[in-house]
Amino acid sequence: QQKVFLPTPLLDADSYLVRLVGDDAPILKLREGKPLPPASITKLMTALLAQEILDPNEKITFSQEAKQAGEKSSNAKIGEIFSRDDVLDLALVGSSNDAALALAERAGKKKGAFLFKDAIEVFTYLMNARGKELGLRDSSFQNPTGLDSEGHFMSARDIAHIMEYLYIISSPLLEISRSRVREVYSYQGNVSSVENTNQLLSEFPAIFGSKTGLTDNAKGTLTMLYPLQNGMLAIIVILGSDDRFGDGRKIIQWLEGS
């Protein structure tokens, strides 16, 4: 039976890729191998590595340095302590830069670093090493947050590869990333509610996992896993868009109509 595809959607993104899990052949693509700033999509690699290095019951303290992350930060206070998984919630759902740094600091110190700066350097080195192990060809990490930094880039193809890997190893990180709201508890007894940065989750509750990003250099970025009616799972990656949610909506509607 011949597949019927609607006309290709007009997207704003500088680069995009849509393919199925288990199939490298793109359904939609534009400059999918071009290294571009990924913004907070970086936190997928940060979360994966932190989950591999840190135990679930590990206590993570938000240091003064982590709280100086700038831009998007959580409500955690300096000295406040959380479990690893609650910090993962802050990093993936709320896209908090201080949470990404807190994870990286703890993991870097567990690997032998003593000072904050050294811990972040160690962790960033490990991000690049892990990326090579995973077969990422067009990615280079300069920090765990995704904030604009010269030489910090990923391609849409590499991002799709990470999303597929997280799905194949049935990572709980995807479950976290698709949550519209997470309750986060500190050991000091503070509770905060974290809302997901992906506006499309309420519109398309079937989204199986996602991560957003937004910086000056990167513009809007977005990656999602979306289940199709034929039982397949589509990987969507959007980079360099002034309307990432509009692009994401168009792609989902196009996939559902094809």
PDB file of C-alpha atoms in Angstrom:
ATOM      1  CA  GLN A   1       0.000   0.000   0.000  1.00  0.00           C
ATOM      2  CA  GLN A   2       1.387   3.373  -1.088  1.00  0.00           C
ATOM      3  CA  LYS A   3       1.974   5.851   1.731  1.00  0.00           C
ATOM      4  CA  VAL A   4       0.060   9.093   1.299  1.00  0.00           C
ATOM      5  CA  PHE A   5       1.786  12.198   2.581  1.00  0.00           C
ATOM      6  CA  LEU A   6       0.246  15.622   2.817  1.00  0.00           C
ATOM      7  CA  PRO A   7       2.249  18.505   1.312  1.00  0.00           C
ATOM      8  CA  THR A   8       5.385  19.121   3.370  1.00  0.00           C
ATOM      9  CA  PRO A   9       4.648  21.686   6.093  1.00  0.00           C
ATOM     10  CA  LEU A  10       6.291  25.096   5.828  1.00  0.00           C
ATOM     11  CA  LEU A  11       8.479  25.460   8.904  1.00  0.00           C
ATOM     12  CA  ASP A  12      10.387  28.387  10.371  1.00  0.00           C
ATOM     13  CA  ALA A  13      13.314  26.291  11.668  1.00  0.00           C
ATOM     14  CA  ASP A  14      16.883  26.573  10.329  1.00  0.00           C
ATOM     15  CA  SER A  15      17.241  22.812  10.726  1.00  0.00           C
ATOM     16  CA  TYR A  16      14.835  19.965  11.416  1.00  0.00           C
ATOM     17  CA  LEU A  17      14.539  16.206  11.280  1.00  0.00           C
ATOM     18  CA  VAL A  18      11.622  13.817  11.545  1.00  0.00           C
ATOM     19  CA  ARG A  19      12.268  10.067  11.489  1.00  0.00           C
ATOM     20  CA  LEU A  20      10.947   6.903  13.083  1.00  0.00           C
ATOM     21  CA  VAL A  21      12.521   5.060  16.006  1.00  0.00           C
ATOM     22  CA  GLY A  22      14.427   2.138  14.507  1.00  0.00           C
ATOM     23  CA  ASP A  23      14.736   3.735  11.062  1.00  0.00           C
ATOM     24  CA  ASP A  24      17.501   6.196  10.154  1.00  0.00           C
ATOM     25  CA  ALA A  25      15.796   7.297   6.928  1.00  0.00           C
ATOM     26  CA  PRO A  26      14.331  10.801   7.445  1.00  0.00           C
ATOM     27  CA  ILE A  27      10.662  11.482   6.724  1.00  0.00           C
ATOM     28  CA  LEU A  28      11.290  15.243   6.824  1.00  0.00           C
ATOM     29  CA  LYS A  29      14.680  16.917   6.930  1.00  0.00           C
ATOM     30  CA  LEU A  30      16.514  20.178   6.443  1.00  0.00           C
ATOM     31  CA  ARG A  31      20.234  20.574   7.252  1.00  0.00           C
ATOM     32  CA  GLU A  32      19.841  17.734   9.756  1.00  0.00           C
ATOM     33  CA  GLY A  33      23.625  17.235  10.050  1.00  0.00           C
ATOM     34  CA  LYS A  34      24.462  20.908  10.594  1.00  0.00           C
ATOM     35  CA  PRO A  35      25.993  21.651  14.031  1.00  0.00           C
ATOM     36  CA  LEU A  36      23.861  24.368  15.671  1.00  0.00           C
ATOM     37  CA  PRO A  37      23.383  25.735  19.210  1.00  0.00           C
ATOM     38  CA  PRO A  38      20.882  23.354  20.873  1.00  0.00           C
ATOM     39  CA  ALA A  39      20.127  25.529  23.928  1.00  0.00           C
ATOM     40  CA  SER A  40      18.549  23.492  26.762  1.00  0.00           C
ATOM     41  CA  ILE A  41      18.179  20.330  24.678  1.00  0.00           C
ATOM     42  CA  THR A  42      21.733  19.941  26.033  1.00  0.00           C
ATOM     43  CA  LYS A  43      20.127  18.981  29.346  1.00  0.00           C
ATOM     44  CA  LEU A  44      19.147  15.592  27.886  1.00  0.00           C
ATOM     45  CA  MET A  45      22.844  14.675  27.846  1.00  0.00           C
ATOM     46  CA  THR A  46      23.368  16.288  31.270  1.00  0.00           C
ATOM     47  CA  ALA A  47      20.469  14.296  32.733  1.00  0.00           C
ATOM     48  CA  LEU A  48      21.566  11.029  31.099  1.00  0.00           C
ATOM     49  CA  LEU A  49      25.119  11.358  32.420  1.00  0.00           C
ATOM     50  CA  ALA A  50      24.003  12.492  35.887  1.00  0.00           C
ATOM     51  CA  GLN A  51      21.644   9.514  36.088  1.00  0.00           C
ATOM     52  CA  GLU A  52      24.509   7.178  35.144  1.00  0.00           C
ATOM     53  CA  ILE A  53      26.978   8.652  37.675  1.00  0.00           C
ATOM     54  CA  LEU A  54      24.746   9.519  40.643  1.00  0.00           C
ATOM     55  CA  ASP A  55      22.694   7.147  42.810  1.00  0.00           C
ATOM     56  CA  PRO A  56      18.938   7.835  43.119  1.00  0.00           C
ATOM     57  CA  ASN A  57      19.262   8.493  46.873  1.00  0.00           C
ATOM     58  CA  GLU A  58      22.238  10.836  46.440  1.00  0.00           C
ATOM     59  CA  LYS A  59      21.746  14.193  48.152  1.00  0.00           C
ATOM     60  CA  ILE A  60      22.425  17.172  45.908  1.00  0.00           C
ATOM     61  CA  THR A  61      23.061  20.608  47.385  1.00  0.00           C
ATOM     62  CA  PHE A  62      22.446  23.792  45.415  1.00  0.00           C
ATOM     63  CA  SER A  63      25.709  25.701  45.843  1.00  0.00           C
ATOM     64  CA  GLN A  64      26.095  29.446  45.552  1.00  0.00           C
ATOM     65  CA  GLU A  65      27.934  28.911  42.241  1.00  0.00           C
ATOM     66  CA  ALA A  66      25.151  26.745  40.818  1.00  0.00           C
ATOM     67  CA  LYS A  67      22.617  29.412  41.768  1.00  0.00           C
ATOM     68  CA  GLN A  68      24.605  31.967  39.732  1.00  0.00           C
ATOM     69  CA  ALA A  69      23.687  30.109  36.542  1.00  0.00           C
ATOM     70  CA  GLY A  70      21.703  33.090  35.255  1.00  0.00           C
ATOM     71  CA  GLU A  71      18.693  33.093  32.946  1.00  0.00           C
ATOM     72  CA  LYS A  72      16.254  30.307  33.856  1.00  0.00           C
ATOM     73  CA  SER A  73      16.605  29.210  37.490  1.00  0.00           C
ATOM     74  CA  SER A  74      14.526  27.125  39.898  1.00  0.00           C
ATOM     75  CA  ASN A  75      13.094  28.230  43.242  1.00  0.00           C
ATOM     76  CA  ALA A  76      15.764  26.214  45.089  1.00  0.00           C
ATOM     77  CA  LYS A  77      17.699  28.298  47.586  1.00  0.00           C
ATOM     78  CA  ILE A  78      21.461  28.303  48.178  1.00  0.00           C
ATOM     79  CA  GLY A  79      22.271  25.363  50.453  1.00  0.00           C
ATOM     80  CA  GLU A  80      18.956  23.613  49.830  1.00  0.00           C
ATOM     81  CA  ILE A  81      19.258  19.842  49.385  1.00  0.00           C
ATOM     82  CA  PHE A  82      17.273  17.568  47.049  1.00  0.00           C
ATOM     83  CA  SER A  83      17.324  13.981  45.854  1.00  0.00           C
ATOM     84  CA  ARG A  84      18.879  13.280  42.455  1.00  0.00           C
ATOM     85  CA  ASP A  85      15.504  12.629  40.842  1.00  0.00           C
ATOM     86  CA  ASP A  86      13.967  15.849  42.128  1.00  0.00           C
ATOM     87  CA  VAL A  87      16.885  17.786  40.626  1.00  0.00           C
ATOM     88  CA  LEU A  88      16.339  15.895  37.342  1.00  0.00           C
ATOM     89  CA  ASP A  89      12.707  17.096  37.475  1.00  0.00           C
ATOM     90  CA  LEU A  90      13.903  20.694  37.822  1.00  0.00           C
ATOM     91  CA  ALA A  91      16.378  20.298  34.952  1.00  0.00           C
ATOM     92  CA  LEU A  92      14.128  18.480  32.471  1.00  0.00           C
ATOM     93  CA  VAL A  93      10.630  19.779  33.244  1.00  0.00           C
ATOM     94  CA  GLY A  94      11.454  23.312  34.366  1.00  0.00           C
ATOM     95  CA  SER A  95      14.637  23.499  32.255  1.00  0.00           C
ATOM     96  CA  SER A  96      16.395  25.134  35.199  1.00  0.00           C
ATOM     97  CA  ASN A  97      20.053  25.980  34.614  1.00  0.00           C
ATOM     98  CA  ASP A  98      20.910  25.910  38.321  1.00  0.00           C
ATOM     99  CA  ALA A  99      19.578  22.327  38.497  1.00  0.00           C
ATOM    100  CA  ALA A 100      21.772  21.267  35.548  1.00  0.00           C
ATOM    101  CA  LEU A 101      24.794  22.811  37.278  1.00  0.00           C
ATOM    102  CA  ALA A 102      23.909  21.213  40.627  1.00  0.00           C
ATOM    103  CA  LEU A 103      23.797  17.778  38.963  1.00  0.00           C
ATOM    104  CA  ALA A 104      27.050  18.425  37.108  1.00  0.00           C
ATOM    105  CA  GLU A 105      28.785  19.735  40.247  1.00  0.00           C
ATOM    106  CA  ARG A 106      27.801  16.695  42.313  1.00  0.00           C
ATOM    107  CA  ALA A 107      28.787  14.255  39.547  1.00  0.00           C
ATOM    108  CA  GLY A 108      32.080  16.062  38.853  1.00  0.00           C
ATOM    109  CA  LYS A 109      32.996  15.994  42.545  1.00  0.00           C
ATOM    110  CA  LYS A 110      32.098  12.313  42.716  1.00  0.00           C
ATOM    111  CA  LYS A 111      34.636  11.834  39.916  1.00  0.00           C
ATOM    112  CA  GLY A 112      37.331  13.519  42.006  1.00  0.00           C
ATOM    113  CA  ALA A 113      36.977  17.273  41.441  1.00  0.00           C
ATOM    114  CA  PHE A 114      37.165  19.520  44.500  1.00  0.00           C
ATOM    115  CA  LEU A 115      36.097  22.990  43.347  1.00  0.00           C
ATOM    116  CA  PHE A 116      32.877  23.926  41.516  1.00  0.00           C
ATOM    117  CA  LYS A 117      34.734  25.116  38.403  1.00  0.00           C
ATOM    118  CA  ASP A 118      36.759  21.896  38.192  1.00  0.00           C
ATOM    119  CA  ALA A 119      33.660  19.761  38.749  1.00  0.00           C
ATOM    120  CA  ILE A 120      31.860  21.441  35.846  1.00  0.00           C
ATOM    121  CA  GLU A 121      34.944  20.990  33.635  1.00  0.00           C
ATOM    122  CA  VAL A 122      35.188  17.293  34.525  1.00  0.00           C
ATOM    123  CA  PHE A 123      31.483  16.793  33.870  1.00  0.00           C
ATOM    124  CA  THR A 124      31.641  18.622  30.525  1.00  0.00           C
ATOM    125  CA  TYR A 125      34.603  16.452  29.504  1.00  0.00           C
ATOM    126  CA  LEU A 126      32.538  13.373  30.393  1.00  0.00           C
ATOM    127  CA  MET A 127      29.574  14.710  28.374  1.00  0.00           C
ATOM    128  CA  ASN A 128      31.780  14.814  25.277  1.00  0.00           C
ATOM    129  CA  ALA A 129      33.240  11.362  25.996  1.00  0.00           C
ATOM    130  CA  ARG A 130      29.742   9.905  26.460  1.00  0.00           C
ATOM    131  CA  GLY A 131      28.609  11.607  23.259  1.00  0.00           C
ATOM    132  CA  LYS A 132      31.401   9.864  21.341  1.00  0.00           C
ATOM    133  CA  GLU A 133      30.426   6.529  22.910  1.00  0.00           C
ATOM    134  CA  LEU A 134      26.843   7.087  21.756  1.00  0.00           C
ATOM    135  CA  GLY A 135      28.035   7.857  18.219  1.00  0.00           C
ATOM    136  CA  LEU A 136      27.191  11.566  18.155  1.00  0.00           C
ATOM    137  CA  ARG A 137      29.059  12.922  15.135  1.00  0.00           C
ATOM    138  CA  ASP A 138      28.169  16.611  15.103  1.00  0.00           C
ATOM    139  CA  SER A 139      28.049  17.515  18.795  1.00  0.00           C
ATOM    140  CA  SER A 140      30.408  19.371  21.111  1.00  0.00           C
ATOM    141  CA  PHE A 141      29.522  20.366  24.669  1.00  0.00           C
ATOM    142  CA  GLN A 142      31.050  23.354  26.485  1.00  0.00           C
ATOM    143  CA  ASN A 143      28.688  23.362  29.487  1.00  0.00           C
ATOM    144  CA  PRO A 144      25.890  21.286  31.088  1.00  0.00           C
ATOM    145  CA  THR A 145      23.170  23.937  30.673  1.00  0.00           C
ATOM    146  CA  GLY A 146      23.073  24.712  26.947  1.00  0.00           C
ATOM    147  CA  LEU A 147      23.660  28.414  27.476  1.00  0.00           C
ATOM    148  CA  ASP A 148      25.292  30.032  24.431  1.00  0.00           C
ATOM    149  CA  SER A 149      29.011  29.292  24.338  1.00  0.00           C
ATOM    150  CA  GLU A 150      31.431  29.224  21.417  1.00  0.00           C
ATOM    151  CA  GLY A 151      31.937  25.655  20.243  1.00  0.00           C
ATOM    152  CA  HIS A 152      28.773  24.354  21.940  1.00  0.00           C
ATOM    153  CA  PHE A 153      26.628  22.658  19.308  1.00  0.00           C
ATOM    154  CA  MET A 154      24.574  19.631  18.300  1.00  0.00           C
ATOM    155  CA  SER A 155      22.965  18.543  15.053  1.00  0.00           C
ATOM    156  CA  ALA A 156      19.320  17.544  14.688  1.00  0.00           C
ATOM    157  CA  ARG A 157      20.566  14.079  13.689  1.00  0.00           C
ATOM    158  CA  ASP A 158      22.517  13.705  16.950  1.00  0.00           C
ATOM    159  CA  ILE A 159      19.577  14.925  19.039  1.00  0.00           C
ATOM    160  CA  ALA A 160      17.324  12.353  17.348  1.00  0.00           C
ATOM    161  CA  HIS A 161      19.964   9.733  18.187  1.00  0.00           C
ATOM    162  CA  ILE A 162      19.867  10.629  21.905  1.00  0.00           C
ATOM    163  CA  MET A 163      16.062  10.578  21.964  1.00  0.00           C
ATOM    164  CA  GLU A 164      16.075   7.139  20.320  1.00  0.00           C
ATOM    165  CA  TYR A 165      18.685   5.890  22.807  1.00  0.00           C
ATOM    166  CA  LEU A 166      16.613   7.107  25.782  1.00  0.00           C
ATOM    167  CA  TYR A 167      13.583   5.297  24.358  1.00  0.00           C
ATOM    168  CA  ILE A 168      15.453   2.047  23.663  1.00  0.00           C
ATOM    169  CA  ILE A 169      16.947   1.833  27.168  1.00  0.00           C
ATOM    170  CA  SER A 170      13.439   2.760  28.447  1.00  0.00           C
ATOM    171  CA  SER A 171      14.880   5.624  30.414  1.00  0.00           C
ATOM    172  CA  PRO A 172      12.735   7.169  33.152  1.00  0.00           C
ATOM    173  CA  LEU A 173      14.071  10.511  31.881  1.00  0.00           C
ATOM    174  CA  LEU A 174      11.461  10.404  29.086  1.00  0.00           C
ATOM    175  CA  GLU A 175       8.700   9.865  31.631  1.00  0.00           C
ATOM    176  CA  ILE A 176       9.966  12.907  33.558  1.00  0.00           C
ATOM    177  CA  SER A 177      10.235  15.011  30.394  1.00  0.00           C
ATOM    178  CA  ARG A 178       6.638  14.389  29.318  1.00  0.00           C
ATOM    179  CA  SER A 179       5.153  15.451  32.662  1.00  0.00           C
ATOM    180  CA  ARG A 180       3.168  18.679  32.465  1.00  0.00           C
ATOM    181  CA  VAL A 181       3.749  19.386  36.179  1.00  0.00           C
ATOM    182  CA  ARG A 182       6.063  17.818  38.777  1.00  0.00           C
ATOM    183  CA  GLU A 183       6.063  18.343  42.524  1.00  0.00           C
ATOM    184  CA  VAL A 184       9.592  18.793  43.863  1.00  0.00           C
ATOM    185  CA  TYR A 185      10.458  18.321  47.561  1.00  0.00           C
ATOM    186  CA  SER A 186      13.620  19.476  49.297  1.00  0.00           C
ATOM    187  CA  TYR A 187      15.066  17.800  52.398  1.00  0.00           C
ATOM    188  CA  GLN A 188      14.348  21.088  54.196  1.00  0.00           C
ATOM    189  CA  GLY A 189      10.639  20.437  53.618  1.00  0.00           C
ATOM    190  CA  ASN A 190       9.957  22.980  50.869  1.00  0.00           C
ATOM    191  CA  VAL A 191       7.630  21.924  48.064  1.00  0.00           C
ATOM    192  CA  SER A 192       7.476  23.570  44.680  1.00  0.00           C
ATOM    193  CA  SER A 193       5.432  22.824  41.607  1.00  0.00           C
ATOM    194  CA  VAL A 194       7.388  22.812  38.334  1.00  0.00           C
ATOM    195  CA  GLU A 195       5.596  23.398  35.038  1.00  0.00           C
ATOM    196  CA  ASN A 196       6.877  21.928  31.792  1.00  0.00           C
ATOM    197  CA  THR A 197       8.366  24.387  29.313  1.00  0.00           C
ATOM    198  CA  ASN A 198       6.789  22.498  26.361  1.00  0.00           C
ATOM    199  CA  GLN A 199       3.505  24.274  25.595  1.00  0.00           C
ATOM    200  CA  LEU A 200       2.400  21.464  23.256  1.00  0.00           C
ATOM    201  CA  LEU A 201       1.987  18.890  26.056  1.00  0.00           C
ATOM    202  CA  SER A 202      -1.509  20.096  26.924  1.00  0.00           C
ATOM    203  CA  GLU A 203      -2.526  20.111  23.256  1.00  0.00           C
ATOM    204  CA  PHE A 204      -0.986  16.719  22.400  1.00  0.00           C
ATOM    205  CA  PRO A 205      -0.995  14.592  25.587  1.00  0.00           C
ATOM    206  CA  ALA A 206       0.309  11.601  23.584  1.00  0.00           C
ATOM    207  CA  ILE A 207       3.774  13.225  23.389  1.00  0.00           C
ATOM    208  CA  PHE A 208       6.049  10.523  24.760  1.00  0.00           C
ATOM    209  CA  GLY A 209       8.976  12.680  25.825  1.00  0.00           C
ATOM    210  CA  SER A 210      10.291  16.132  24.967  1.00  0.00           C
ATOM    211  CA  LYS A 211      12.792  18.888  25.663  1.00  0.00           C
ATOM    212  CA  THR A 212      12.691  22.570  24.812  1.00  0.00           C
ATOM    213  CA  GLY A 213      15.420  25.177  24.501  1.00  0.00           C
ATOM    214  CA  LEU A 214      15.654  28.932  23.967  1.00  0.00           C
ATOM    215  CA  THR A 215      18.675  31.244  23.812  1.00  0.00           C
ATOM    216  CA  ASP A 216      19.677  34.256  21.705  1.00  0.00           C
ATOM    217  CA  ASN A 217      22.023  32.277  19.456  1.00  0.00           C
ATOM    218  CA  ALA A 218      19.998  29.073  19.312  1.00  0.00           C
ATOM    219  CA  LYS A 219      16.589  30.777  18.967  1.00  0.00           C
ATOM    220  CA  GLY A 220      13.870  28.246  19.782  1.00  0.00           C
ATOM    221  CA  THR A 221      14.677  24.522  19.870  1.00  0.00           C
ATOM    222  CA  LEU A 222      12.430  21.528  20.497  1.00  0.00           C
ATOM    223  CA  THR A 223      12.615  17.747  20.370  1.00  0.00           C
ATOM    224  CA  MET A 224       9.751  15.301  20.908  1.00  0.00           C
ATOM    225  CA  LEU A 225       8.813  11.649  20.606  1.00  0.00           C
ATOM    226  CA  TYR A 226       5.321  11.225  19.172  1.00  0.00           C
ATOM    227  CA  PRO A 227       3.398   7.940  18.737  1.00  0.00           C
ATOM    228  CA  LEU A 228       1.711   7.342  15.372  1.00  0.00           C
ATOM    229  CA  GLN A 229      -1.494   5.435  14.663  1.00  0.00           C
ATOM    230  CA  ASN A 230       0.474   2.568  13.050  1.00  0.00           C
ATOM    231  CA  GLY A 231       2.253   1.891  16.343  1.00  0.00           C
ATOM    232  CA  MET A 232       5.498   3.542  15.243  1.00  0.00           C
ATOM    233  CA  LEU A 233       7.148   6.335  17.213  1.00  0.00           C
ATOM    234  CA  ALA A 234       8.284   9.497  15.438  1.00  0.00           C
ATOM    235  CA  ILE A 235      11.307  11.507  16.582  1.00  0.00           C
ATOM    236  CA  ILE A 236      10.931  15.247  15.937  1.00  0.00           C
ATOM    237  CA  VAL A 237      13.820  17.718  16.203  1.00  0.00           C
ATOM    238  CA  ILE A 238      13.554  21.471  15.539  1.00  0.00           C
ATOM    239  CA  LEU A 239      16.548  23.837  15.748  1.00  0.00           C
ATOM    240  CA  GLY A 240      16.869  27.576  15.154  1.00  0.00           C
ATOM    241  CA  SER A 241      13.172  28.433  15.040  1.00  0.00           C
ATOM    242  CA  ASP A 242      11.361  31.684  15.858  1.00  0.00           C
ATOM    243  CA  ASP A 243       8.215  29.569  16.325  1.00  0.00           C
ATOM    244  CA  ARG A 244       9.278  26.190  17.711  1.00  0.00           C
ATOM    245  CA  PHE A 245       5.834  25.286  19.070  1.00  0.00           C
ATOM    246  CA  GLY A 246       4.156  26.338  15.820  1.00  0.00           C
ATOM    247  CA  ASP A 247       6.653  24.184  13.908  1.00  0.00           C
ATOM    248  CA  GLY A 248       6.095  21.284  16.310  1.00  0.00           C
ATOM    249  CA  ARG A 249       2.332  21.559  15.942  1.00  0.00           C
ATOM    250  CA  LYS A 250       2.592  21.579  12.130  1.00  0.00           C
ATOM    251  CA  ILE A 251       4.794  18.476  12.146  1.00  0.00           C
ATOM    252  CA  ILE A 252       2.471  16.539  14.495  1.00  0.00           C
ATOM    253  CA  GLN A 253      -0.585  17.513  12.444  1.00  0.00           C
ATOM    254  CA  TRP A 254       1.263  16.516   9.254  1.00  0.00           C
ATOM    255  CA  LEU A 255       2.243  13.143  10.746  1.00  0.00           C
ATOM    256  CA  GLU A 256      -1.313  12.483  11.928  1.00  0.00           C
ATOM    257  CA  GLY A 257      -2.752  13.391   8.525  1.00  0.00           C
ATOM    258  CA  SER A 258      -0.313  11.319   6.472  1.00  0.00           C
TER     259      SER A 258
END
